[in-house]
Amino acid sequence: MNAAVVSSLLPVVLVITLGFLAGKRGWVGSAAVSGLSNLVFLLLGPALLFRAMSTVQLQQLRFTPVAAYFFAVALIFGGTLALQGFNRRAAVLALGNSYSNSVMIGIALITLAYGEQGRVQLLTLVSLHSLLLLTSATVVLELALSREYIATGGERQRSPLHNVVRAIANSIFHPVQLPILLGLAFAQTGWTLSGPLEQLLAMLGQAFGPMALLLVGVTLAHTPIGAHWRGALMQAGIKNFLHPVLVVAIGWALGVRGLPLTVMTVVASLPIGANVFLFAQRYRTQEELITASVAVSTLLALVSVSLAMTAMQWLT
């Protein structure tokens, strides 16, 4: 493995490992995970994202690499539905096959490996990631759920359209999307952050990376895999390995090269994001399988991310 890959990946792995050991030793119990998650996503994350985007001009953003990423997502999501059928189970599996942990692991890893330019490219993707994927999954799940209710003679309390509109609103007014959009809007005014406010945001943002990675490790320590390891391994294989291969192929076809393609490919090789479990829980389908898949996918990410980073050094 290339020394540059090791130097970028090893700190991430070690911090996750420390979090895992802290969870296993009982220093951080499962009851504390929710509180830590709120701290990371509602306080530290928004500070980092707003500050990172507060100096970015719109002309710096490149959307062709993001398009390559989402074309790959569409193929995986649509292919899963085509093979599994139009139902709640298939929709949740499709989301798991295509939804990357682009925030908790991605921001720290991409920043370490590719610096500020890589992070801007990542945040361009992150600004659309949940909005497009979670909204699409909500549409499919609500339509599938409505079909089930009609087939069984039941009635819905709320229309599918109501839930879809609510999902879109929630995706925009979200602790990830909103600070990115506000930071980008702030940058266009020509103003700059300074003084105590800039220092405060810098301190909070610097704490995000290690805290988020520790939280990944703690969560892994409290996540059972159980009897679903075969299904979890298959789903992790699609997410961690097929996804980045498709991104590279589509990116090359669209003429994307260099750092933008590298960032998109490495993000595609990341494990399944925790939001997928929330969807499985909300729609009461495949909770145990998704829990196992997130754990297996996170463990396999050591291999998939290493391969992606090394391969992109040869290809770009």
PDB file of C-alpha atoms in Angstrom:
ATOM      1  CA  MET A   1       0.000   0.000   0.000  1.00  0.00           C
ATOM      2  CA  ASN A   2       1.255   3.468  -0.879  1.00  0.00           C
ATOM      3  CA  ALA A   3       2.725   5.521   1.985  1.00  0.00           C
ATOM      4  CA  ALA A   4       0.402   8.451   1.252  1.00  0.00           C
ATOM      5  CA  VAL A   5      -2.624   6.164   1.539  1.00  0.00           C
ATOM      6  CA  VAL A   6      -1.389   4.752   4.830  1.00  0.00           C
ATOM      7  CA  SER A   7      -0.658   8.176   6.303  1.00  0.00           C
ATOM      8  CA  SER A   8      -4.187   9.347   5.463  1.00  0.00           C
ATOM      9  CA  LEU A   9      -6.102   6.197   6.359  1.00  0.00           C
ATOM     10  CA  LEU A  10      -4.222   5.008   9.448  1.00  0.00           C
ATOM     11  CA  PRO A  11      -5.233   7.892  11.774  1.00  0.00           C
ATOM     12  CA  VAL A  12      -8.885   7.380  10.803  1.00  0.00           C
ATOM     13  CA  VAL A  13      -8.690   3.649  11.506  1.00  0.00           C
ATOM     14  CA  LEU A  14      -6.882   4.161  14.812  1.00  0.00           C
ATOM     15  CA  VAL A  15      -9.420   6.683  16.113  1.00  0.00           C
ATOM     16  CA  ILE A  16     -12.324   4.378  15.158  1.00  0.00           C
ATOM     17  CA  THR A  17     -10.483   1.525  16.902  1.00  0.00           C
ATOM     18  CA  LEU A  18     -10.090   3.591  20.067  1.00  0.00           C
ATOM     19  CA  GLY A  19     -13.809   4.328  19.999  1.00  0.00           C
ATOM     20  CA  PHE A  20     -14.528   0.628  19.541  1.00  0.00           C
ATOM     21  CA  LEU A  21     -12.336  -0.279  22.520  1.00  0.00           C
ATOM     22  CA  ALA A  22     -13.985   2.436  24.631  1.00  0.00           C
ATOM     23  CA  GLY A  23     -17.381   0.948  23.781  1.00  0.00           C
ATOM     24  CA  LYS A  24     -16.286  -2.610  24.496  1.00  0.00           C
ATOM     25  CA  ARG A  25     -14.716  -1.612  27.816  1.00  0.00           C
ATOM     26  CA  GLY A  26     -17.953   0.073  28.834  1.00  0.00           C
ATOM     27  CA  TRP A  27     -16.436   3.542  29.078  1.00  0.00           C
ATOM     28  CA  VAL A  28     -19.185   4.730  26.711  1.00  0.00           C
ATOM     29  CA  GLY A  29     -22.406   2.771  27.087  1.00  0.00           C
ATOM     30  CA  SER A  30     -24.995   2.249  24.366  1.00  0.00           C
ATOM     31  CA  ALA A  31     -27.319   4.703  26.151  1.00  0.00           C
ATOM     32  CA  ALA A  32     -24.784   7.493  25.611  1.00  0.00           C
ATOM     33  CA  VAL A  33     -24.521   6.985  21.842  1.00  0.00           C
ATOM     34  CA  SER A  34     -27.630   9.034  21.100  1.00  0.00           C
ATOM     35  CA  GLY A  35     -26.355  11.991  23.141  1.00  0.00           C
ATOM     36  CA  LEU A  36     -22.920  11.853  21.506  1.00  0.00           C
ATOM     37  CA  SER A  37     -24.557  11.669  18.092  1.00  0.00           C
ATOM     38  CA  ASN A  38     -26.577  14.814  18.843  1.00  0.00           C
ATOM     39  CA  LEU A  39     -23.429  16.609  19.996  1.00  0.00           C
ATOM     40  CA  VAL A  40     -21.584  15.701  16.794  1.00  0.00           C
ATOM     41  CA  PHE A  41     -24.397  16.386  14.330  1.00  0.00           C
ATOM     42  CA  LEU A  42     -26.175  19.338  15.933  1.00  0.00           C
ATOM     43  CA  LEU A  43     -23.213  21.338  17.238  1.00  0.00           C
ATOM     44  CA  LEU A  44     -19.789  20.304  15.955  1.00  0.00           C
ATOM     45  CA  GLY A  45     -20.845  19.366  12.421  1.00  0.00           C
ATOM     46  CA  PRO A  46     -22.730  22.566  11.563  1.00  0.00           C
ATOM     47  CA  ALA A  47     -19.827  24.676  12.845  1.00  0.00           C
ATOM     48  CA  LEU A  48     -17.367  22.813  10.617  1.00  0.00           C
ATOM     49  CA  LEU A  49     -19.616  22.850   7.546  1.00  0.00           C
ATOM     50  CA  PHE A  50     -20.550  26.537   7.785  1.00  0.00           C
ATOM     51  CA  ARG A  51     -16.939  27.617   8.286  1.00  0.00           C
ATOM     52  CA  ALA A  52     -15.670  25.386   5.472  1.00  0.00           C
ATOM     53  CA  MET A  53     -18.171  26.795   2.963  1.00  0.00           C
ATOM     54  CA  SER A  54     -17.977  30.425   4.158  1.00  0.00           C
ATOM     55  CA  THR A  55     -15.055  31.175   1.808  1.00  0.00           C
ATOM     56  CA  VAL A  56     -16.162  29.108  -1.218  1.00  0.00           C
ATOM     57  CA  GLN A  57     -17.297  30.935  -4.352  1.00  0.00           C
ATOM     58  CA  LEU A  58     -19.882  29.333  -6.612  1.00  0.00           C
ATOM     59  CA  GLN A  59     -17.433  29.192  -9.523  1.00  0.00           C
ATOM     60  CA  GLN A  60     -15.226  26.870  -7.454  1.00  0.00           C
ATOM     61  CA  LEU A  61     -17.935  24.198  -7.334  1.00  0.00           C
ATOM     62  CA  ARG A  62     -17.794  21.441  -9.933  1.00  0.00           C
ATOM     63  CA  PHE A  63     -20.965  19.445 -10.463  1.00  0.00           C
ATOM     64  CA  THR A  64     -19.921  17.048 -13.252  1.00  0.00           C
ATOM     65  CA  PRO A  65     -18.061  14.767 -10.785  1.00  0.00           C
ATOM     66  CA  VAL A  66     -21.141  14.855  -8.527  1.00  0.00           C
ATOM     67  CA  ALA A  67     -23.282  13.877 -11.526  1.00  0.00           C
ATOM     68  CA  ALA A  68     -21.028  10.850 -12.119  1.00  0.00           C
ATOM     69  CA  TYR A  69     -21.493   9.846  -8.491  1.00  0.00           C
ATOM     70  CA  PHE A  70     -25.279  10.094  -8.652  1.00  0.00           C
ATOM     71  CA  PHE A  71     -25.514   8.271 -11.976  1.00  0.00           C
ATOM     72  CA  ALA A  72     -23.819   5.345 -10.224  1.00  0.00           C
ATOM     73  CA  VAL A  73     -26.226   5.696  -7.295  1.00  0.00           C
ATOM     74  CA  ALA A  74     -29.197   5.663  -9.685  1.00  0.00           C
ATOM     75  CA  LEU A  75     -27.974   2.453 -11.334  1.00  0.00           C
ATOM     76  CA  ILE A  76     -27.556   0.695  -7.988  1.00  0.00           C
ATOM     77  CA  PHE A  77     -30.802   2.019  -6.509  1.00  0.00           C
ATOM     78  CA  GLY A  78     -32.837   1.258  -9.623  1.00  0.00           C
ATOM     79  CA  GLY A  79     -31.166  -2.104 -10.135  1.00  0.00           C
ATOM     80  CA  THR A  80     -31.981  -3.172  -6.584  1.00  0.00           C
ATOM     81  CA  LEU A  81     -35.642  -2.244  -7.042  1.00  0.00           C
ATOM     82  CA  ALA A  82     -35.745  -4.082 -10.375  1.00  0.00           C
ATOM     83  CA  LEU A  83     -34.364  -7.261  -8.801  1.00  0.00           C
ATOM     84  CA  GLN A  84     -36.162  -7.102  -5.443  1.00  0.00           C
ATOM     85  CA  GLY A  85     -39.512  -5.640  -6.499  1.00  0.00           C
ATOM     86  CA  PHE A  86     -41.304  -2.418  -5.633  1.00  0.00           C
ATOM     87  CA  ASN A  87     -41.782  -2.764  -1.880  1.00  0.00           C
ATOM     88  CA  ARG A  88     -40.521  -1.434   1.456  1.00  0.00           C
ATOM     89  CA  ARG A  89     -37.853  -4.097   1.810  1.00  0.00           C
ATOM     90  CA  ALA A  90     -36.410  -3.395  -1.632  1.00  0.00           C
ATOM     91  CA  ALA A  91     -36.395   0.382  -1.047  1.00  0.00           C
ATOM     92  CA  VAL A  92     -34.469   0.087   2.219  1.00  0.00           C
ATOM     93  CA  LEU A  93     -31.990  -2.351   0.663  1.00  0.00           C
ATOM     94  CA  ALA A  94     -31.566  -0.009  -2.322  1.00  0.00           C
ATOM     95  CA  LEU A  95     -30.789   2.870   0.029  1.00  0.00           C
ATOM     96  CA  GLY A  96     -28.291   0.742   1.936  1.00  0.00           C
ATOM     97  CA  ASN A  97     -26.583  -0.307  -1.308  1.00  0.00           C
ATOM     98  CA  SER A  98     -25.986   3.293  -2.346  1.00  0.00           C
ATOM     99  CA  TYR A  99     -25.869   5.618   0.711  1.00  0.00           C
ATOM    100  CA  SER A 100     -22.318   6.472   1.868  1.00  0.00           C
ATOM    101  CA  ASN A 101     -21.184   7.567   5.310  1.00  0.00           C
ATOM    102  CA  SER A 102     -19.956  10.786   3.719  1.00  0.00           C
ATOM    103  CA  VAL A 103     -20.092  12.939   6.864  1.00  0.00           C
ATOM    104  CA  MET A 104     -18.918  11.026   9.937  1.00  0.00           C
ATOM    105  CA  ILE A 105     -16.066   9.235   8.138  1.00  0.00           C
ATOM    106  CA  GLY A 106     -15.880  11.038   4.809  1.00  0.00           C
ATOM    107  CA  ILE A 107     -15.108  14.564   6.005  1.00  0.00           C
ATOM    108  CA  ALA A 108     -12.233  13.525   8.267  1.00  0.00           C
ATOM    109  CA  LEU A 109     -10.750  11.121   5.701  1.00  0.00           C
ATOM    110  CA  ILE A 110     -11.015  13.393   2.661  1.00  0.00           C
ATOM    111  CA  THR A 111      -9.622  16.381   4.574  1.00  0.00           C
ATOM    112  CA  LEU A 112      -6.627  14.357   5.771  1.00  0.00           C
ATOM    113  CA  ALA A 113      -5.956  12.824   2.373  1.00  0.00           C
ATOM    114  CA  TYR A 114      -6.747  15.645  -0.064  1.00  0.00           C
ATOM    115  CA  GLY A 115      -6.811  18.883   1.907  1.00  0.00           C
ATOM    116  CA  GLU A 116      -9.107  21.871   1.470  1.00  0.00           C
ATOM    117  CA  GLN A 117      -9.678  21.343  -2.272  1.00  0.00           C
ATOM    118  CA  GLY A 118     -10.800  17.776  -1.669  1.00  0.00           C
ATOM    119  CA  ARG A 119     -13.102  18.865   1.142  1.00  0.00           C
ATOM    120  CA  VAL A 120     -14.810  21.482  -1.044  1.00  0.00           C
ATOM    121  CA  GLN A 121     -15.486  18.809  -3.664  1.00  0.00           C
ATOM    122  CA  LEU A 122     -16.831  16.496  -0.962  1.00  0.00           C
ATOM    123  CA  LEU A 123     -19.108  19.157   0.509  1.00  0.00           C
ATOM    124  CA  THR A 124     -20.498  19.858  -2.955  1.00  0.00           C
ATOM    125  CA  LEU A 125     -21.601  16.222  -2.969  1.00  0.00           C
ATOM    126  CA  VAL A 126     -22.745  16.264   0.660  1.00  0.00           C
ATOM    127  CA  SER A 127     -24.984  19.270   0.005  1.00  0.00           C
ATOM    128  CA  LEU A 128     -27.048  17.117  -2.371  1.00  0.00           C
ATOM    129  CA  HIS A 129     -26.427  13.636  -0.970  1.00  0.00           C
ATOM    130  CA  SER A 130     -29.151  13.337   1.632  1.00  0.00           C
ATOM    131  CA  LEU A 131     -31.546  15.636  -0.223  1.00  0.00           C
ATOM    132  CA  LEU A 132     -31.593  13.461  -3.350  1.00  0.00           C
ATOM    133  CA  LEU A 133     -31.138  10.004  -1.855  1.00  0.00           C
ATOM    134  CA  LEU A 134     -33.328  10.260   1.223  1.00  0.00           C
ATOM    135  CA  THR A 135     -36.087  12.029  -0.690  1.00  0.00           C
ATOM    136  CA  SER A 136     -35.996   9.388  -3.432  1.00  0.00           C
ATOM    137  CA  ALA A 137     -36.139   6.622  -0.845  1.00  0.00           C
ATOM    138  CA  THR A 138     -39.058   8.352   0.884  1.00  0.00           C
ATOM    139  CA  VAL A 139     -41.002   8.568  -2.387  1.00  0.00           C
ATOM    140  CA  VAL A 140     -40.505   4.864  -3.094  1.00  0.00           C
ATOM    141  CA  LEU A 141     -41.251   3.817   0.480  1.00  0.00           C
ATOM    142  CA  GLU A 142     -44.409   5.910   0.717  1.00  0.00           C
ATOM    143  CA  LEU A 143     -45.715   4.644  -2.615  1.00  0.00           C
ATOM    144  CA  ALA A 144     -44.912   1.051  -1.646  1.00  0.00           C
ATOM    145  CA  LEU A 145     -46.571   1.500   1.727  1.00  0.00           C
ATOM    146  CA  SER A 146     -49.679   2.956   0.111  1.00  0.00           C
ATOM    147  CA  ARG A 147     -49.907  -0.049  -2.205  1.00  0.00           C
ATOM    148  CA  GLU A 148     -49.692  -2.374   0.796  1.00  0.00           C
ATOM    149  CA  TYR A 149     -52.483  -0.513   2.598  1.00  0.00           C
ATOM    150  CA  ILE A 150     -54.685  -0.574  -0.489  1.00  0.00           C
ATOM    151  CA  ALA A 151     -54.046  -4.285  -0.977  1.00  0.00           C
ATOM    152  CA  THR A 152     -55.015  -5.045   2.628  1.00  0.00           C
ATOM    153  CA  GLY A 153     -57.998  -2.673   2.687  1.00  0.00           C
ATOM    154  CA  GLY A 154     -56.400  -0.330   5.201  1.00  0.00           C
ATOM    155  CA  GLU A 155     -56.298   3.462   5.195  1.00  0.00           C
ATOM    156  CA  ARG A 156     -53.379   5.808   5.622  1.00  0.00           C
ATOM    157  CA  GLN A 157     -53.523   8.587   8.210  1.00  0.00           C
ATOM    158  CA  ARG A 158     -51.480  10.864   5.940  1.00  0.00           C
ATOM    159  CA  SER A 159     -51.141  10.911   2.181  1.00  0.00           C
ATOM    160  CA  PRO A 160     -47.871   9.853   0.503  1.00  0.00           C
ATOM    161  CA  LEU A 161     -47.573  13.382  -0.923  1.00  0.00           C
ATOM    162  CA  HIS A 162     -47.636  14.852   2.592  1.00  0.00           C
ATOM    163  CA  ASN A 163     -44.775  12.590   3.680  1.00  0.00           C
ATOM    164  CA  VAL A 164     -42.736  13.308   0.546  1.00  0.00           C
ATOM    165  CA  VAL A 165     -43.091  17.084   1.001  1.00  0.00           C
ATOM    166  CA  ARG A 166     -42.138  16.692   4.650  1.00  0.00           C
ATOM    167  CA  ALA A 167     -39.082  14.623   3.639  1.00  0.00           C
ATOM    168  CA  ILE A 168     -37.932  17.315   1.196  1.00  0.00           C
ATOM    169  CA  ALA A 169     -38.341  20.018   3.852  1.00  0.00           C
ATOM    170  CA  ASN A 170     -36.504  17.926   6.433  1.00  0.00           C
ATOM    171  CA  SER A 171     -33.675  17.300   3.960  1.00  0.00           C
ATOM    172  CA  ILE A 172     -33.191  21.034   3.386  1.00  0.00           C
ATOM    173  CA  PHE A 173     -33.586  22.136   7.029  1.00  0.00           C
ATOM    174  CA  HIS A 174     -31.107  19.495   8.148  1.00  0.00           C
ATOM    175  CA  PRO A 175     -27.974  19.904  10.317  1.00  0.00           C
ATOM    176  CA  VAL A 176     -25.819  18.851   7.351  1.00  0.00           C
ATOM    177  CA  GLN A 177     -27.464  20.565   4.368  1.00  0.00           C
ATOM    178  CA  LEU A 178     -28.496  23.823   6.051  1.00  0.00           C
ATOM    179  CA  PRO A 179     -25.067  25.005   7.318  1.00  0.00           C
ATOM    180  CA  ILE A 180     -23.549  24.165   3.912  1.00  0.00           C
ATOM    181  CA  LEU A 181     -26.149  26.274   2.113  1.00  0.00           C
ATOM    182  CA  LEU A 182     -25.901  29.114   4.665  1.00  0.00           C
ATOM    183  CA  GLY A 183     -22.099  29.074   4.533  1.00  0.00           C
ATOM    184  CA  LEU A 184     -22.145  29.184   0.738  1.00  0.00           C
ATOM    185  CA  ALA A 185     -24.636  32.061   0.786  1.00  0.00           C
ATOM    186  CA  PHE A 186     -22.447  33.899   3.325  1.00  0.00           C
ATOM    187  CA  ALA A 187     -19.408  33.518   1.051  1.00  0.00           C
ATOM    188  CA  GLN A 188     -21.210  35.204  -1.849  1.00  0.00           C
ATOM    189  CA  THR A 189     -21.749  38.371   0.223  1.00  0.00           C
ATOM    190  CA  GLY A 190     -18.010  39.046   0.304  1.00  0.00           C
ATOM    191  CA  TRP A 191     -17.999  39.145   4.094  1.00  0.00           C
ATOM    192  CA  THR A 192     -15.462  37.126   6.087  1.00  0.00           C
ATOM    193  CA  LEU A 193     -15.486  35.490   9.490  1.00  0.00           C
ATOM    194  CA  SER A 194     -13.114  37.062  11.997  1.00  0.00           C
ATOM    195  CA  GLY A 195     -12.362  37.465  15.667  1.00  0.00           C
ATOM    196  CA  PRO A 196     -14.002  35.372  18.403  1.00  0.00           C
ATOM    197  CA  LEU A 197     -16.715  33.999  16.073  1.00  0.00           C
ATOM    198  CA  GLU A 198     -14.163  32.588  13.644  1.00  0.00           C
ATOM    199  CA  GLN A 199     -12.138  31.123  16.514  1.00  0.00           C
ATOM    200  CA  LEU A 200     -15.239  29.567  18.056  1.00  0.00           C
ATOM    201  CA  LEU A 201     -16.280  27.908  14.797  1.00  0.00           C
ATOM    202  CA  ALA A 202     -12.703  26.738  14.222  1.00  0.00           C
ATOM    203  CA  MET A 203     -12.512  25.111  17.672  1.00  0.00           C
ATOM    204  CA  LEU A 204     -15.857  23.359  17.266  1.00  0.00           C
ATOM    205  CA  GLY A 205     -15.035  22.266  13.722  1.00  0.00           C
ATOM    206  CA  GLN A 206     -11.682  20.820  14.741  1.00  0.00           C
ATOM    207  CA  ALA A 207     -13.436  18.657  17.323  1.00  0.00           C
ATOM    208  CA  PHE A 208     -15.844  17.212  14.740  1.00  0.00           C
ATOM    209  CA  GLY A 209     -13.451  14.788  13.026  1.00  0.00           C
ATOM    210  CA  PRO A 210     -12.137  12.907  16.073  1.00  0.00           C
ATOM    211  CA  MET A 211     -15.505  12.917  17.851  1.00  0.00           C
ATOM    212  CA  ALA A 212     -17.339  11.591  14.785  1.00  0.00           C
ATOM    213  CA  LEU A 213     -14.780   8.813  14.269  1.00  0.00           C
ATOM    214  CA  LEU A 214     -14.852   7.854  17.949  1.00  0.00           C
ATOM    215  CA  LEU A 215     -18.635   7.665  17.686  1.00  0.00           C
ATOM    216  CA  VAL A 216     -18.344   5.284  14.712  1.00  0.00           C
ATOM    217  CA  GLY A 217     -16.157   2.992  16.835  1.00  0.00           C
ATOM    218  CA  VAL A 218     -18.455   3.133  19.855  1.00  0.00           C
ATOM    219  CA  THR A 219     -21.464   2.372  17.667  1.00  0.00           C
ATOM    220  CA  LEU A 220     -19.680  -0.627  16.150  1.00  0.00           C
ATOM    221  CA  ALA A 221     -18.938  -1.957  19.630  1.00  0.00           C
ATOM    222  CA  HIS A 222     -22.660  -2.012  20.427  1.00  0.00           C
ATOM    223  CA  THR A 223     -23.877  -3.323  17.045  1.00  0.00           C
ATOM    224  CA  PRO A 224     -24.708  -7.053  16.789  1.00  0.00           C
ATOM    225  CA  ILE A 225     -24.215  -8.861  13.466  1.00  0.00           C
ATOM    226  CA  GLY A 226     -25.804 -12.168  14.413  1.00  0.00           C
ATOM    227  CA  ALA A 227     -27.536 -14.400  11.863  1.00  0.00           C
ATOM    228  CA  HIS A 228     -27.618 -11.749   9.133  1.00  0.00           C
ATOM    229  CA  TRP A 229     -23.932 -11.780   8.277  1.00  0.00           C
ATOM    230  CA  ARG A 230     -24.398 -13.323   4.803  1.00  0.00           C
ATOM    231  CA  GLY A 231     -26.934 -10.719   3.705  1.00  0.00           C
ATOM    232  CA  ALA A 232     -24.854  -8.008   5.356  1.00  0.00           C
ATOM    233  CA  LEU A 233     -21.748  -9.155   3.510  1.00  0.00           C
ATOM    234  CA  MET A 234     -23.575  -9.059   0.175  1.00  0.00           C
ATOM    235  CA  GLN A 235     -24.935  -5.590   0.811  1.00  0.00           C
ATOM    236  CA  ALA A 236     -21.552  -4.315   1.992  1.00  0.00           C
ATOM    237  CA  GLY A 237     -19.951  -5.766  -1.150  1.00  0.00           C
ATOM    238  CA  ILE A 238     -22.299  -3.786  -3.367  1.00  0.00           C
ATOM    239  CA  LYS A 239     -21.848  -0.561  -1.397  1.00  0.00           C
ATOM    240  CA  ASN A 240     -18.109  -0.719  -0.740  1.00  0.00           C
ATOM    241  CA  PHE A 241     -16.845  -2.229  -3.993  1.00  0.00           C
ATOM    242  CA  LEU A 242     -19.418  -2.062  -6.822  1.00  0.00           C
ATOM    243  CA  HIS A 243     -20.332   1.561  -6.120  1.00  0.00           C
ATOM    244  CA  PRO A 244     -16.791   2.993  -6.578  1.00  0.00           C
ATOM    245  CA  VAL A 245     -16.212   0.888  -9.710  1.00  0.00           C
ATOM    246  CA  LEU A 246     -19.340   2.373 -11.285  1.00  0.00           C
ATOM    247  CA  VAL A 247     -18.303   5.897 -10.269  1.00  0.00           C
ATOM    248  CA  VAL A 248     -14.917   5.483 -11.971  1.00  0.00           C
ATOM    249  CA  ALA A 249     -16.460   4.072 -15.153  1.00  0.00           C
ATOM    250  CA  ILE A 250     -19.125   6.785 -15.397  1.00  0.00           C
ATOM    251  CA  GLY A 251     -16.672   9.519 -14.414  1.00  0.00           C
ATOM    252  CA  TRP A 252     -14.275   8.526 -17.197  1.00  0.00           C
ATOM    253  CA  ALA A 253     -17.169   8.444 -19.666  1.00  0.00           C
ATOM    254  CA  LEU A 254     -18.099  12.009 -18.642  1.00  0.00           C
ATOM    255  CA  GLY A 255     -14.503  13.195 -18.905  1.00  0.00           C
ATOM    256  CA  VAL A 256     -13.935  13.626 -15.156  1.00  0.00           C
ATOM    257  CA  ARG A 257     -10.321  13.219 -14.075  1.00  0.00           C
ATOM    258  CA  GLY A 258      -7.930  14.154 -11.280  1.00  0.00           C
ATOM    259  CA  LEU A 259      -8.891  15.125  -7.751  1.00  0.00           C
ATOM    260  CA  PRO A 260     -12.678  15.451  -8.382  1.00  0.00           C
ATOM    261  CA  LEU A 261     -12.921  11.859  -9.638  1.00  0.00           C
ATOM    262  CA  THR A 262     -10.655  10.648  -6.834  1.00  0.00           C
ATOM    263  CA  VAL A 263     -12.834  12.228  -4.148  1.00  0.00           C
ATOM    264  CA  MET A 264     -16.054  10.828  -5.661  1.00  0.00           C
ATOM    265  CA  THR A 265     -14.535   7.341  -5.918  1.00  0.00           C
ATOM    266  CA  VAL A 266     -13.196   7.306  -2.367  1.00  0.00           C
ATOM    267  CA  VAL A 267     -16.550   8.538  -1.023  1.00  0.00           C
ATOM    268  CA  ALA A 268     -18.290   5.759  -2.972  1.00  0.00           C
ATOM    269  CA  SER A 269     -15.996   3.215  -1.291  1.00  0.00           C
ATOM    270  CA  LEU A 270     -17.070   4.399   2.184  1.00  0.00           C
ATOM    271  CA  PRO A 271     -19.420   2.250   4.291  1.00  0.00           C
ATOM    272  CA  ILE A 272     -23.195   2.474   4.570  1.00  0.00           C
ATOM    273  CA  GLY A 273     -24.394   5.586   6.402  1.00  0.00           C
ATOM    274  CA  ALA A 274     -26.367   5.373   9.648  1.00  0.00           C
ATOM    275  CA  ASN A 275     -29.385   7.157   8.130  1.00  0.00           C
ATOM    276  CA  VAL A 276     -30.284   3.914   6.375  1.00  0.00           C
ATOM    277  CA  PHE A 277     -30.987   2.288   9.731  1.00  0.00           C
ATOM    278  CA  LEU A 278     -33.269   5.181  10.666  1.00  0.00           C
ATOM    279  CA  PHE A 279     -35.300   4.526   7.520  1.00  0.00           C
ATOM    280  CA  ALA A 280     -35.450   0.797   8.223  1.00  0.00           C
ATOM    281  CA  GLN A 281     -36.636   1.562  11.735  1.00  0.00           C
ATOM    282  CA  ARG A 282     -39.192   4.150  10.643  1.00  0.00           C
ATOM    283  CA  TYR A 283     -40.755   1.902   8.007  1.00  0.00           C
ATOM    284  CA  ARG A 284     -40.382  -1.254  10.114  1.00  0.00           C
ATOM    285  CA  THR A 285     -38.528  -3.397   7.642  1.00  0.00           C
ATOM    286  CA  GLN A 286     -35.121  -5.113   7.656  1.00  0.00           C
ATOM    287  CA  GLU A 287     -33.887  -3.406  10.851  1.00  0.00           C
ATOM    288  CA  GLU A 288     -31.653  -6.297  11.931  1.00  0.00           C
ATOM    289  CA  LEU A 289     -30.193  -6.817   8.453  1.00  0.00           C
ATOM    290  CA  ILE A 290     -29.421  -3.102   8.013  1.00  0.00           C
ATOM    291  CA  THR A 291     -27.819  -2.935  11.461  1.00  0.00           C
ATOM    292  CA  ALA A 292     -25.571  -5.860  10.553  1.00  0.00           C
ATOM    293  CA  SER A 293     -24.863  -4.388   7.111  1.00  0.00           C
ATOM    294  CA  VAL A 294     -23.714  -1.059   8.557  1.00  0.00           C
ATOM    295  CA  ALA A 295     -21.325  -2.896  10.890  1.00  0.00           C
ATOM    296  CA  VAL A 296     -19.917  -5.231   8.216  1.00  0.00           C
ATOM    297  CA  SER A 297     -19.658  -2.411   5.684  1.00  0.00           C
ATOM    298  CA  THR A 298     -17.735  -0.254   8.168  1.00  0.00           C
ATOM    299  CA  LEU A 299     -15.281  -3.073   8.860  1.00  0.00           C
ATOM    300  CA  LEU A 300     -14.818  -3.764   5.136  1.00  0.00           C
ATOM    301  CA  ALA A 301     -14.189  -0.076   4.490  1.00  0.00           C
ATOM    302  CA  LEU A 302     -10.598  -0.573   5.622  1.00  0.00           C
ATOM    303  CA  VAL A 303     -10.119  -2.691   2.497  1.00  0.00           C
ATOM    304  CA  SER A 304     -12.391  -0.831   0.076  1.00  0.00           C
ATOM    305  CA  VAL A 305     -11.101   2.650   0.916  1.00  0.00           C
ATOM    306  CA  SER A 306      -7.493   1.474   0.730  1.00  0.00           C
ATOM    307  CA  LEU A 307      -8.100  -0.060  -2.699  1.00  0.00           C
ATOM    308  CA  ALA A 308      -9.935   3.029  -3.944  1.00  0.00           C
ATOM    309  CA  MET A 309      -7.250   5.471  -2.781  1.00  0.00           C
ATOM    310  CA  THR A 310      -4.447   3.327  -4.205  1.00  0.00           C
ATOM    311  CA  ALA A 311      -6.211   2.716  -7.524  1.00  0.00           C
ATOM    312  CA  MET A 312      -6.953   6.401  -8.027  1.00  0.00           C
ATOM    313  CA  GLN A 313      -3.280   7.234  -7.633  1.00  0.00           C
ATOM    314  CA  TRP A 314      -2.635   5.041 -10.680  1.00  0.00           C
ATOM    315  CA  LEU A 315      -5.645   6.170 -12.702  1.00  0.00           C
ATOM    316  CA  THR A 316      -5.408   9.949 -12.239  1.00  0.00           C
TER     317      THR A 316
END
